[in-house]
CSV table of N, CA and C in Angstrom, one decimal:
chain,number,residue,atom,x,y,z
A,213,UNK,N,-6.0,-3.2,0.3
A,213,UNK,CA,-5.7,-2.7,-1.0
A,213,UNK,C,-4.9,-1.4,-0.9
A,214,UNK,N,-3.8,-1.3,-1.6
A,214,UNK,CA,-3.1,0.0,-1.6
A,214,UNK,C,-3.5,0.7,-2.9
A,215,UNK,N,-4.0,1.9,-2.8
A,215,UNK,CA,-4.5,2.6,-4.0
A,215,UNK,C,-3.4,2.6,-5.0
A,216,UNK,N,-3.7,2.4,-6.3
A,216,UNK,CA,-2.8,2.4,-7.5
A,216,UNK,C,-2.1,1.0,-7.6
A,217,UNK,N,-2.4,0.0,-6.7
A,217,UNK,CA,-1.9,-1.3,-6.8
A,217,UNK,C,-3.0,-2.3,-7.0
A,218,UNK,N,-2.7,-3.5,-7.5
A,218,UNK,CA,-3.7,-4.5,-7.6
A,218,UNK,C,-4.3,-4.9,-6.3
A,219,UNK,N,-5.6,-5.3,-6.3
A,219,UNK,CA,-6.2,-5.8,-5.1
A,219,UNK,C,-5.6,-7.1,-4.7
A,220,UNK,N,-5.5,-7.3,-3.3
A,220,UNK,CA,-5.1,-8.6,-2.8
A,220,UNK,C,-6.1,-9.1,-1.8
A,221,UNK,N,-6.3,-10.4,-1.8
A,221,UNK,CA,-7.1,-11.1,-0.8
A,221,UNK,C,-6.2,-11.7,0.2
A,222,UNK,N,-6.4,-11.3,1.5
A,222,UNK,CA,-5.6,-11.9,2.6
A,222,UNK,C,-6.5,-12.3,3.7
A,223,UNK,N,-6.0,-13.1,4.6
A,223,UNK,CA,-6.8,-13.5,5.8
A,223,UNK,C,-6.5,-12.4,6.9
A,224,UNK,N,-7.4,-12.4,7.9
A,224,UNK,CA,-7.2,-11.4,8.9
A,224,UNK,C,-7.2,-12.1,10.3
A,225,UNK,N,-6.8,-11.4,11.3
A,225,UNK,CA,-6.9,-11.8,12.7
A,225,UNK,C,-7.0,-10.6,13.5
A,226,UNK,N,-7.7,-10.7,14.7
A,226,UNK,CA,-7.8,-9.7,15.7
A,226,UNK,C,-8.5,-8.4,15.1
A,227,UNK,N,-9.6,-8.6,14.4
A,227,UNK,CA,-10.5,-7.5,13.9
A,227,UNK,C,-11.1,-6.8,15.1
A,228,UNK,N,-11.0,-5.5,15.2
A,228,UNK,CA,-11.7,-4.7,16.2
A,228,UNK,C,-12.3,-3.5,15.5
A,229,UNK,N,-12.9,-2.6,16.3
A,229,UNK,CA,-13.4,-1.4,15.8
A,229,UNK,C,-12.3,-0.4,15.4
A,230,UNK,N,-11.1,-0.6,15.8
A,230,UNK,CA,-10.0,0.4,15.5
A,230,UNK,C,-9.0,-0.1,14.5
A,231,UNK,N,-9.0,-1.5,14.2
A,231,UNK,CA,-8.0,-2.0,13.3
A,231,UNK,C,-8.1,-3.5,13.1
A,232,UNK,N,-7.1,-4.0,12.4
A,232,UNK,CA,-7.1,-5.4,12.1
A,232,UNK,C,-5.7,-5.8,11.7
A,233,UNK,N,-5.3,-7.1,12.0
A,233,UNK,CA,-4.1,-7.7,11.5
A,233,UNK,C,-4.3,-8.4,10.2
A,234,UNK,N,-3.6,-8.0,9.1
A,234,UNK,CA,-3.7,-8.6,7.8
A,234,UNK,C,-2.5,-9.6,7.7
A,235,UNK,N,-2.9,-10.8,7.5
A,235,UNK,CA,-1.9,-11.9,7.4
A,235,UNK,C,-1.4,-12.0,6.0
A,236,UNK,N,-0.1,-11.8,5.8
A,236,UNK,CA,0.5,-11.8,4.5
A,236,UNK,C,2.0,-12.1,4.6
A,237,UNK,N,2.5,-12.7,3.5
A,237,UNK,CA,4.0,-12.9,3.5
A,237,UNK,C,4.8,-11.6,3.5
A,238,UNK,N,6.0,-11.7,3.9
A,238,UNK,CA,6.8,-10.4,4.0
A,238,UNK,C,7.0,-9.7,2.7
A,239,UNK,N,7.2,-10.5,1.6
A,239,UNK,CA,7.4,-9.9,0.3
A,239,UNK,C,6.2,-9.2,-0.2
A,240,UNK,N,6.4,-7.9,-0.5
A,240,UNK,CA,5.3,-7.1,-1.1
A,240,UNK,C,4.4,-6.5,0.0
A,241,UNK,N,4.7,-6.5,1.2
A,241,UNK,CA,3.9,-5.9,2.3
A,241,UNK,C,4.0,-4.4,2.1
A,242,UNK,N,2.9,-3.7,2.5
A,242,UNK,CA,3.0,-2.2,2.5
A,242,UNK,C,3.8,-1.8,3.7
A,243,UNK,N,4.5,-0.7,3.6
A,243,UNK,CA,5.4,-0.2,4.7
A,243,UNK,C,4.6,0.4,5.8
A,244,UNK,N,5.2,0.5,7.0
A,244,UNK,CA,4.6,1.3,8.1
A,244,UNK,C,4.4,2.7,7.6
A,245,UNK,N,3.2,3.2,7.9
A,245,UNK,CA,2.8,4.5,7.4
A,245,UNK,C,2.0,4.5,6.1
A,246,UNK,N,2.1,3.4,5.4
A,246,UNK,CA,1.3,3.4,4.1
A,246,UNK,C,-0.2,3.4,4.3
A,247,UNK,N,-0.9,4.1,3.5
A,247,UNK,CA,-2.3,4.1,3.5
A,247,UNK,C,-2.8,3.0,2.7
A,248,UNK,N,-3.8,2.2,3.2
A,248,UNK,CA,-4.4,1.1,2.5
A,248,UNK,C,-5.9,1.2,2.6
A,249,UNK,N,-6.6,0.3,1.9
A,249,UNK,CA,-8.0,0.2,2.0
A,249,UNK,C,-8.4,-1.2,2.3
A,250,UNK,N,-9.3,-1.4,3.3
A,250,UNK,CA,-9.6,-2.8,3.7
A,250,UNK,C,-11.1,-3.0,3.5
A,251,UNK,N,-11.5,-4.2,3.0
A,251,UNK,CA,-12.9,-4.6,2.8
A,251,UNK,C,-13.0,-6.0,3.3
A,252,UNK,N,-14.0,-6.3,4.1
A,252,UNK,CA,-14.3,-7.6,4.5
A,252,UNK,C,-15.1,-8.3,3.4
A,253,UNK,N,-14.7,-9.5,3.1
A,253,UNK,CA,-15.4,-10.3,2.0
A,253,UNK,C,-16.7,-10.9,2.5
A,254,UNK,N,-17.7,-10.7,1.7
A,254,UNK,CA,-19.1,-11.2,2.1
A,254,UNK,C,-20.0,-10.1,2.3
A,255,UNK,N,-21.3,-10.5,2.4
A,255,UNK,CA,-22.3,-9.5,2.7
A,255,UNK,C,-22.4,-9.2,4.2
A,256,UNK,N,-22.9,-8.0,4.5
A,256,UNK,CA,-23.2,-7.6,5.9
A,256,UNK,C,-24.5,-8.2,6.3
A,257,UNK,N,-24.8,-8.1,7.5
A,257,UNK,CA,-26.1,-8.7,8.1
A,257,UNK,C,-27.3,-8.2,7.3
A,258,UNK,N,-27.3,-7.0,6.8
A,258,UNK,CA,-28.5,-6.5,6.1
A,258,UNK,C,-28.4,-6.8,4.6
A,259,UNK,N,-27.4,-7.5,4.1
A,259,UNK,CA,-27.3,-7.9,2.7
A,259,UNK,C,-26.5,-6.9,1.9
A,260,UNK,N,-26.1,-5.7,2.5
A,260,UNK,CA,-25.3,-4.7,1.8
A,260,UNK,C,-23.9,-5.2,1.6
A,261,UNK,N,-23.2,-4.7,0.6
A,261,UNK,CA,-21.8,-5.0,0.4
A,261,UNK,C,-21.0,-4.2,1.4
A,262,UNK,N,-20.0,-4.8,2.0
A,262,UNK,CA,-19.1,-4.1,3.0
A,262,UNK,C,-18.4,-2.9,2.3
A,263,UNK,N,-18.2,-1.8,3.1
A,263,UNK,CA,-17.5,-0.6,2.6
A,263,UNK,C,-16.0,-0.9,2.5
A,264,UNK,N,-15.4,-0.1,1.7
A,264,UNK,CA,-14.0,0.0,1.5
A,264,UNK,C,-13.5,1.0,2.6
A,265,UNK,N,-12.8,0.5,3.6
A,265,UNK,CA,-12.4,1.3,4.8
A,265,UNK,C,-10.9,1.8,4.7
A,266,UNK,N,-10.7,3.1,4.8
A,266,UNK,CA,-9.3,3.6,4.7
A,266,UNK,C,-8.6,3.2,6.0
A,267,UNK,N,-7.3,2.8,5.9
A,267,UNK,CA,-6.5,2.5,7.1
A,267,UNK,C,-5.1,2.8,6.9
A,268,UNK,N,-4.3,2.8,8.0
A,268,UNK,CA,-2.9,3.1,7.9
A,268,UNK,C,-2.1,1.9,8.5
A,269,UNK,N,-1.0,1.5,7.9
A,269,UNK,CA,-0.2,0.4,8.5
A,269,UNK,C,0.6,1.0,9.7
A,270,UNK,N,0.4,0.4,10.8
A,270,UNK,CA,1.0,0.9,12.0
A,270,UNK,C,2.1,-0.1,12.6
A,271,UNK,N,2.1,-1.3,12.2
A,271,UNK,CA,3.0,-2.3,12.7
A,271,UNK,C,3.3,-3.4,11.7
A,272,UNK,N,4.6,-3.8,11.7
A,272,UNK,CA,5.0,-4.9,10.8
A,272,UNK,C,5.4,-6.0,11.8
A,273,UNK,N,4.7,-7.2,11.6
A,273,UNK,CA,4.9,-8.3,12.5
A,273,UNK,C,5.3,-9.5,11.7
A,274,UNK,N,5.9,-10.6,12.3
A,274,UNK,CA,6.3,-11.8,11.5
A,274,UNK,C,5.2,-12.3,10.6
A,275,UNK,N,3.9,-12.3,11.1
A,275,UNK,CA,2.8,-12.9,10.3
A,275,UNK,C,2.1,-11.9,9.4
A,276,UNK,N,2.4,-10.6,9.5
A,276,UNK,CA,1.7,-9.7,8.6
A,276,UNK,C,1.8,-8.3,9.1
A,277,UNK,N,0.9,-7.4,8.7
A,277,UNK,CA,0.9,-6.0,9.1
A,277,UNK,C,-0.4,-5.7,9.9
A,278,UNK,N,-0.2,-4.8,10.9
A,278,UNK,CA,-1.4,-4.3,11.6
A,278,UNK,C,-1.8,-3.0,11.0
A,279,UNK,N,-3.0,-2.8,10.8
A,279,UNK,CA,-3.5,-1.5,10.3
A,279,UNK,C,-4.5,-0.9,11.3
A,280,UNK,N,-4.5,0.4,11.4
A,280,UNK,CA,-5.5,1.2,12.2
A,280,UNK,C,-6.4,1.8,11.2
A,281,UNK,N,-7.7,1.7,11.5
A,281,UNK,CA,-8.7,2.3,10.6
A,281,UNK,C,-8.7,3.8,10.9
A,282,UNK,N,-8.8,4.6,9.8
A,282,UNK,CA,-8.7,6.0,9.9
A,282,UNK,C,-10.0,6.5,10.5
A,283,UNK,N,-9.9,7.5,11.4
A,283,UNK,CA,-11.0,8.1,12.0
A,283,UNK,C,-11.4,7.4,13.3
A,284,UNK,N,-10.6,6.5,13.8
A,284,UNK,CA,-10.9,5.7,15.0
A,284,UNK,C,-9.9,6.2,16.1
């Protein structure tokens, strides 16, 4: 999610403690350096809703954009 824009649901790949690859078409992708917010869909192991995690786009790839979680 880019603040001030509509929410989007995308698939992910390569989730780690420091970031994730967001799979999305080239049209409408956030630019490198853009701040976004990422939330995993579904409940966590203890039943709590997943947090909205701030991240920054660090790479633009053919299949999507890689983001680094802030504070990692």
